[in-house]
Amino acid sequence: MGREKSSKKGGRNASSAPKDDIVELGLEEAIDLIGKKNTKLVWLGSEPEDVISMAIDVPKDMIVRIAPEDIIYYDEKQMKKLNNHVFAGYQDSTSKFVIRFMKNKCNLEAASLKGGVNDIIGDIL
């Protein structure tokens, strides 16, 4: 009488789910990359660059603060200036969203700071 439960959800098994194609870097990997070939840390939060610089030990001049909602209105020329940088937010969901948006709009590449700043220093911001 009862229906048998399928081991597949939504008609797909878990192994067929799309993989996340965003490069995630740990803090040490990000620090190694920042400064090479004009690579910067693009901070997507509201704290000033000097606060983030002290919190994660990245030189202030290697950090650029941009509101994520502003990037949506960037033209292609402005967006290309963000190519190949490392993006960081409080958690990594904001940076991943911005990177996906840039990929879809202009086919640009960037990396995300794995876990975001809160994963590194805790919820003190």
Coordinates of C-alpha atoms in Angstrom, one line a residue:
M1 CA 0.0 0.0 0.0
G2 CA 2.7 2.5 0.9
R3 CA 5.1 4.0 -1.6
E4 CA 8.7 3.0 -1.6
K5 CA 11.0 5.8 -1.0
S6 CA 13.5 6.5 -3.8
S7 CA 17.1 6.9 -2.8
K8 CA 17.3 9.7 -5.4
K9 CA 16.1 13.2 -4.6
G10 CA 14.5 15.1 -7.3
G11 CA 15.3 12.4 -9.8
R12 CA 19.1 13.0 -9.5
N13 CA 21.6 11.3 -7.4
A14 CA 23.9 13.4 -5.3
S15 CA 26.9 12.7 -7.6
S16 CA 25.3 14.5 -10.5
A17 CA 25.0 17.8 -8.7
P18 CA 26.9 20.6 -10.3
K19 CA 30.3 21.3 -8.8
D20 CA 31.2 24.8 -7.5
D21 CA 33.8 26.1 -10.0
I22 CA 35.0 29.0 -7.7
V23 CA 38.5 28.8 -6.5
E24 CA 38.6 29.0 -2.7
L25 CA 41.8 30.0 -1.0
G26 CA 42.8 29.6 2.6
L27 CA 44.3 32.7 4.3
E28 CA 47.9 31.6 3.8
E29 CA 47.3 30.9 0.1
A30 CA 45.5 34.2 -0.3
I31 CA 48.3 36.1 1.4
D32 CA 50.8 34.4 -0.9
L33 CA 48.8 35.5 -4.0
I34 CA 48.0 39.1 -2.8
G35 CA 50.6 41.5 -4.1
K36 CA 51.7 39.4 -7.0
K37 CA 50.8 40.7 -10.4
N38 CA 48.8 43.5 -8.8
T39 CA 46.5 41.1 -7.1
K40 CA 44.5 42.7 -4.2
L41 CA 42.1 41.6 -1.6
V42 CA 38.7 42.9 -2.4
W43 CA 36.9 43.5 0.9
L44 CA 33.1 43.3 0.5
G45 CA 32.3 44.4 4.1
S46 CA 31.6 47.7 5.7
E47 CA 34.7 48.0 7.9
P48 CA 37.6 50.2 6.7
E49 CA 40.6 48.7 5.1
D50 CA 42.8 49.3 8.1
V51 CA 40.5 47.2 10.4
I52 CA 40.7 44.3 8.0
S53 CA 44.4 44.8 7.5
M54 CA 45.0 44.3 11.2
A55 CA 42.5 41.5 11.6
I56 CA 43.9 39.2 8.9
D57 CA 47.5 40.6 8.6
V58 CA 47.3 41.9 5.0
P59 CA 48.9 45.2 4.2
K60 CA 46.3 48.0 4.0
D61 CA 47.5 49.1 0.5
M62 CA 46.7 45.6 -0.8
I63 CA 43.0 45.9 0.3
V64 CA 40.3 47.5 -1.7
R65 CA 36.9 47.9 -0.1
I66 CA 33.9 47.8 -2.4
A67 CA 30.2 47.4 -1.6
P68 CA 28.9 44.2 -3.3
E69 CA 25.8 46.0 -4.4
D70 CA 27.9 48.5 -6.3
I71 CA 29.5 45.8 -8.4
I72 CA 26.2 44.9 -10.0
Y73 CA 26.1 48.4 -11.7
Y74 CA 29.7 48.3 -12.9
D75 CA 30.3 48.5 -16.6
E76 CA 32.7 46.0 -18.3
K77 CA 35.7 48.3 -18.0
Q78 CA 35.2 48.8 -14.2
M79 CA 34.6 45.1 -13.7
K80 CA 37.7 44.0 -15.6
K81 CA 39.7 45.9 -13.0
L82 CA 38.5 43.2 -10.5
N83 CA 39.7 40.3 -12.6
N84 CA 42.0 37.8 -10.8
H85 CA 41.7 39.4 -7.3
V86 CA 40.8 37.6 -4.1
F87 CA 37.3 38.5 -2.8
A88 CA 36.4 38.3 0.9
G89 CA 33.2 39.0 2.8
Y90 CA 32.1 38.2 6.4
Q91 CA 31.2 34.7 5.2
D92 CA 32.2 33.3 1.8
S93 CA 28.6 33.4 0.4
T94 CA 28.8 37.1 -0.6
S95 CA 32.2 36.7 -2.4
K96 CA 31.0 33.6 -4.2
F97 CA 27.9 35.5 -5.4
V98 CA 29.9 38.4 -6.7
I99 CA 32.4 36.1 -8.4
R100 CA 29.6 34.2 -10.1
F101 CA 28.0 37.4 -11.2
M102 CA 31.3 38.6 -12.7
K103 CA 31.8 35.3 -14.5
N104 CA 28.3 35.4 -16.0
K105 CA 28.5 39.1 -17.0
C106 CA 32.1 39.4 -18.3
N107 CA 33.7 35.9 -18.1
L108 CA 36.1 37.1 -15.4
E109 CA 37.9 35.0 -12.9
A110 CA 38.6 35.6 -9.2
A111 CA 39.1 33.6 -6.0
S112 CA 37.2 33.6 -2.8
L113 CA 38.7 33.7 0.7
K114 CA 37.5 30.3 2.1
G115 CA 35.0 30.8 4.9
G116 CA 35.3 34.6 4.8
V117 CA 36.8 36.8 7.4
N118 CA 34.5 35.5 10.2
D119 CA 35.9 32.0 9.7
I120 CA 39.4 33.3 10.3
I121 CA 38.8 35.8 13.2
G122 CA 35.4 34.9 14.5
D123 CA 32.2 37.0 14.7
I124 CA 33.9 40.1 16.1
L125 CA 33.1 42.3 13.1

